mmCIF file of C-alpha atoms in Angstrom:
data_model
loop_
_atom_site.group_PDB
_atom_site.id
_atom_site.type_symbol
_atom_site.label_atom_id
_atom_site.label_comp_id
_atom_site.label_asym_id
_atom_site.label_seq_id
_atom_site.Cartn_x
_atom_site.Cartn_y
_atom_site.Cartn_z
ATOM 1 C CA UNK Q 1361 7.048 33.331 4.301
ATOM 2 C CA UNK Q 1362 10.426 35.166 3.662
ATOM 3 C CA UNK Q 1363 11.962 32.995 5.945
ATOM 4 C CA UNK Q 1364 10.681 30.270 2.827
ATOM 5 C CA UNK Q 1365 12.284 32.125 0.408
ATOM 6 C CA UNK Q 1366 15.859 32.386 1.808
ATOM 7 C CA UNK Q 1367 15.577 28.731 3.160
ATOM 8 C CA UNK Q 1368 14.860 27.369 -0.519
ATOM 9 C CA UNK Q 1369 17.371 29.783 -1.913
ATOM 10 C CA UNK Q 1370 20.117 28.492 0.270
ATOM 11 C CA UNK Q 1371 19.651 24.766 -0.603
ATOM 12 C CA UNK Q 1372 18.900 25.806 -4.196
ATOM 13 C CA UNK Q 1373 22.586 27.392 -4.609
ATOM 14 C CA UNK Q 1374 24.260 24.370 -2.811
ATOM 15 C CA UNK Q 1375 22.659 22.050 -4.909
ATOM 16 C CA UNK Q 1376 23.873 23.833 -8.077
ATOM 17 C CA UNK Q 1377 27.124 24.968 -6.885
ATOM 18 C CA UNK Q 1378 28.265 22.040 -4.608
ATOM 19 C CA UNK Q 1379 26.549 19.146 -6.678
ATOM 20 C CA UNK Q 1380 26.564 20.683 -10.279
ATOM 21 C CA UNK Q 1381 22.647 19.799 -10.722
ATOM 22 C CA UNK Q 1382 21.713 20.782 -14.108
ATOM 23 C CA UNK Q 1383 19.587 23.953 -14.429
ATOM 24 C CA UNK Q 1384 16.187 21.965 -15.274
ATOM 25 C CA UNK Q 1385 16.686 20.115 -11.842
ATOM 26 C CA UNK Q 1386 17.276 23.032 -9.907
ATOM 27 C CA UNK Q 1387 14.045 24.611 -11.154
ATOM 28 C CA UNK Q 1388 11.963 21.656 -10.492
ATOM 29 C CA UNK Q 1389 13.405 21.618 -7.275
ATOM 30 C CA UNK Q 1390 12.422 25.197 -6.881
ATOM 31 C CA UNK Q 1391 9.215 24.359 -8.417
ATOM 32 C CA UNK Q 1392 8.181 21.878 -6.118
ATOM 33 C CA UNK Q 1393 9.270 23.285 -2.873
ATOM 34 C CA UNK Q 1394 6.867 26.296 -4.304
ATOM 35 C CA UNK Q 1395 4.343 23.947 -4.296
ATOM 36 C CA UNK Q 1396 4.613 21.952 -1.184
ATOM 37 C CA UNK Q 1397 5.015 25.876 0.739
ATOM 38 C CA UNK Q 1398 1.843 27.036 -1.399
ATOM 39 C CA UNK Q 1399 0.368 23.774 -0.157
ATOM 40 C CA UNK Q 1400 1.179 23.660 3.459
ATOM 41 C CA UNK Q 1401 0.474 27.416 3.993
ATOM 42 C CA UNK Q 1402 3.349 27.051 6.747
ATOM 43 C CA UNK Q 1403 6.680 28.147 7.047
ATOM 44 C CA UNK Q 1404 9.107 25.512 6.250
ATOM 45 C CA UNK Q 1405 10.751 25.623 9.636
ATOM 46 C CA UNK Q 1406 7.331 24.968 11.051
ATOM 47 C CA UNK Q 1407 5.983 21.953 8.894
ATOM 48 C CA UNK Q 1408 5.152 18.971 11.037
ATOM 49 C CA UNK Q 1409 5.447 15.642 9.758
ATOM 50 C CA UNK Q 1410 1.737 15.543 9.636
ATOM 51 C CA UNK Q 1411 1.704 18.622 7.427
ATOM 52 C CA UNK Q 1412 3.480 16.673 5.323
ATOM 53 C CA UNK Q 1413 1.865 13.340 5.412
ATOM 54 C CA UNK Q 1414 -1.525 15.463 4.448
ATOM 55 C CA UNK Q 1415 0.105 17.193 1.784
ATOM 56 C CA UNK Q 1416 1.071 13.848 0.377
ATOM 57 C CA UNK Q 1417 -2.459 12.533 1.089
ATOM 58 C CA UNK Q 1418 -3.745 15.430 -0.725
ATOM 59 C CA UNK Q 1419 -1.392 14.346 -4.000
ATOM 60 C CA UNK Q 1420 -2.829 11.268 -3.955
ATOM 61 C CA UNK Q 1421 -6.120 12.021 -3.936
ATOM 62 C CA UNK Q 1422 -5.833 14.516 -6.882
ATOM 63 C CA UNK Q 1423 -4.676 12.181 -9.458
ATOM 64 C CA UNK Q 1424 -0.736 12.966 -9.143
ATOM 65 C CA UNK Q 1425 1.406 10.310 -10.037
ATOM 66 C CA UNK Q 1426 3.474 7.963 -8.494
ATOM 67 C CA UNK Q 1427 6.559 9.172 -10.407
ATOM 68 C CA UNK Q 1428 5.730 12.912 -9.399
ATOM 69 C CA UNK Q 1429 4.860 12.453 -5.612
ATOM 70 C CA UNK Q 1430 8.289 10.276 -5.632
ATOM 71 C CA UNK Q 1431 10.021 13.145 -6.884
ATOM 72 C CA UNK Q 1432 7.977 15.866 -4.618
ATOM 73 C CA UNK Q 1433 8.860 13.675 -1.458
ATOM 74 C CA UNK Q 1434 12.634 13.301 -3.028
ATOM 75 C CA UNK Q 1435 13.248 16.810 -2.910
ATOM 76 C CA UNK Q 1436 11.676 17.985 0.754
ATOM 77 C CA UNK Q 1437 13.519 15.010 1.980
ATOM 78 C CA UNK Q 1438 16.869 16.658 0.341
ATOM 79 C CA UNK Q 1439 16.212 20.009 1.515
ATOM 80 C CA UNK Q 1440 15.312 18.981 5.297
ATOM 81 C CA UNK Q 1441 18.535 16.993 4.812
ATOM 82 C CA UNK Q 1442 20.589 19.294 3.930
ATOM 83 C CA UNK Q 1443 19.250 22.350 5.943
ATOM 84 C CA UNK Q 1444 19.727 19.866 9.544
ATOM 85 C CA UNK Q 1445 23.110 18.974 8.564
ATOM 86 C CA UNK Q 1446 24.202 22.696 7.552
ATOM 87 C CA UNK Q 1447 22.869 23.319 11.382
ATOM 88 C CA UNK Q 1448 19.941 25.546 9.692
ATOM 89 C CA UNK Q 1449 17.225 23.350 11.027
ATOM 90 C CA UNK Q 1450 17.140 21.193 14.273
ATOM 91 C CA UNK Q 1451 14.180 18.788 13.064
ATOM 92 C CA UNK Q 1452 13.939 16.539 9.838
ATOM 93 C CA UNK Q 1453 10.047 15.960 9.279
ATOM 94 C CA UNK Q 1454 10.478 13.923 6.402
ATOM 95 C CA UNK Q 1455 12.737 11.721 8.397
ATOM 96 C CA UNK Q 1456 9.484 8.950 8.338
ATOM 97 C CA UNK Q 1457 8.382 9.843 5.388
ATOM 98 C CA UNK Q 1458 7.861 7.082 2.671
ATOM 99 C CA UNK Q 1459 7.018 7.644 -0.641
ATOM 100 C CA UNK Q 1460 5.043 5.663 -2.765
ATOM 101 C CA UNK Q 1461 6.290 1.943 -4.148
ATOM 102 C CA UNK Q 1462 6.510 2.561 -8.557
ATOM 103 C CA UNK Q 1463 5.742 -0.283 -10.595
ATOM 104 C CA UNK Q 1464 8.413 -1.275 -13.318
ATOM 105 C CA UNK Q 1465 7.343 -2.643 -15.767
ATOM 106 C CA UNK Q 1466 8.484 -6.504 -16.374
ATOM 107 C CA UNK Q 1467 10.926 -7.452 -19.427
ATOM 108 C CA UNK Q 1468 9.720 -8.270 -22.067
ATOM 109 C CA UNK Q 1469 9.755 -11.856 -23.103
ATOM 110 C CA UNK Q 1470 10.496 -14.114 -26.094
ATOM 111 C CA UNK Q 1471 7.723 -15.539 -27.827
ATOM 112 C CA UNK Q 1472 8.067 -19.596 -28.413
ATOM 113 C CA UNK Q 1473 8.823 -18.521 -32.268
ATOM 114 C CA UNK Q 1474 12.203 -16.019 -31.166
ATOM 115 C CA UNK Q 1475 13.313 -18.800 -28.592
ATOM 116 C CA UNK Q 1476 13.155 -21.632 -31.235
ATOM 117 C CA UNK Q 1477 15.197 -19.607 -33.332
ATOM 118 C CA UNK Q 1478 17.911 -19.008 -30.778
ATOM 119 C CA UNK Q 1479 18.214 -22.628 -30.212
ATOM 120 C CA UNK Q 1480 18.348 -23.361 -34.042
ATOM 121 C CA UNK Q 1481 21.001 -21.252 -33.881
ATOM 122 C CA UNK Q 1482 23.057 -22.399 -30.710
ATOM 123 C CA UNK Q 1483 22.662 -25.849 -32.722
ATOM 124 C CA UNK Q 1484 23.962 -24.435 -35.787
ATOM 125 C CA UNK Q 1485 26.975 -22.891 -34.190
ATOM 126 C CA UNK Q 1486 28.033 -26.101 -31.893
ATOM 127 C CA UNK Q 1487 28.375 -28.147 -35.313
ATOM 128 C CA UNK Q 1488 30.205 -25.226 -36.795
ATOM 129 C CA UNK Q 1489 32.271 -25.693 -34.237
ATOM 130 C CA UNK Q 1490 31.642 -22.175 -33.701
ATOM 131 C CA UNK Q 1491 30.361 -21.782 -30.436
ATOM 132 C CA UNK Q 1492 32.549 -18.615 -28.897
ATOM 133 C CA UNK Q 1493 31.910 -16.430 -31.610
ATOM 134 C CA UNK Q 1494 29.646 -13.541 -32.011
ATOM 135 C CA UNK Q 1495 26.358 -13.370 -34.089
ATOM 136 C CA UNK Q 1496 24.437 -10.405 -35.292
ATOM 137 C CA UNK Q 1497 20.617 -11.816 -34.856
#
């Protein structure tokens, strides 16, 4: 798993160097291609696809959450990326690969009370003739 090592170290440094990641993303980075190599129990030249669509599975299954398998999935895809176009690797596994969908949360909305208010308002302004100017609510 040397082979691991000098693989994560190269994309690790270009990322940094190249990019100017902050520190913090360069060790999650680090910290999750740790994990996905722990994980796998595969070199990272060798991982199939599949080897990644379990590991995902696995996620998944133990409670992860959307926001952190996103991330997980973000980074192998950027280090396959980077290592096929730097001519390191010949195959992309996570070319397929789809993380999962996160939910955003709606707006919130005005409550019949707030938009009343605003129309009060709009009415006060057009007979104030005052209609293009600002107001601090």
């Amino acid at each position: 798993m040397k082979n691991n090592q000098a693989l994560i170290e190269n994309f690790l440094e270009a990322k940094f160097g190249e990019e100017g990641l902050s520190e913090n993303t360069i060790l999650a980075y680090s910290r999750d291609l740790e994990q996905i190599c722990k994980k796998v129990g595969k070199s990272l030249v060798d991982v199939s696809q599949s080897d990644l669509e379990q590991y995902f599975i696995y996620l998944k299954n133990s409670g992860h959450s959307k926001s952190t398998t996103a991330r997980r999935l973000s980074t192998i895809k950027q280090f396959y990326k980077f290592h096929v176009e730097k001519g390191f690797l010949s195959t992309d596994p996570t070319a397929q690969l789809t993380g999962p969908r996160s939910s955003k949360p709606l707006p919130k909305t005005l409550s019949v009370g707030e938009v009343e208010a605003l129309l009060q308002v709009a009415k006060i302004m057009e007979g104030l003739n005052m209609s293009g100017l600002e107001i601090d609510v």
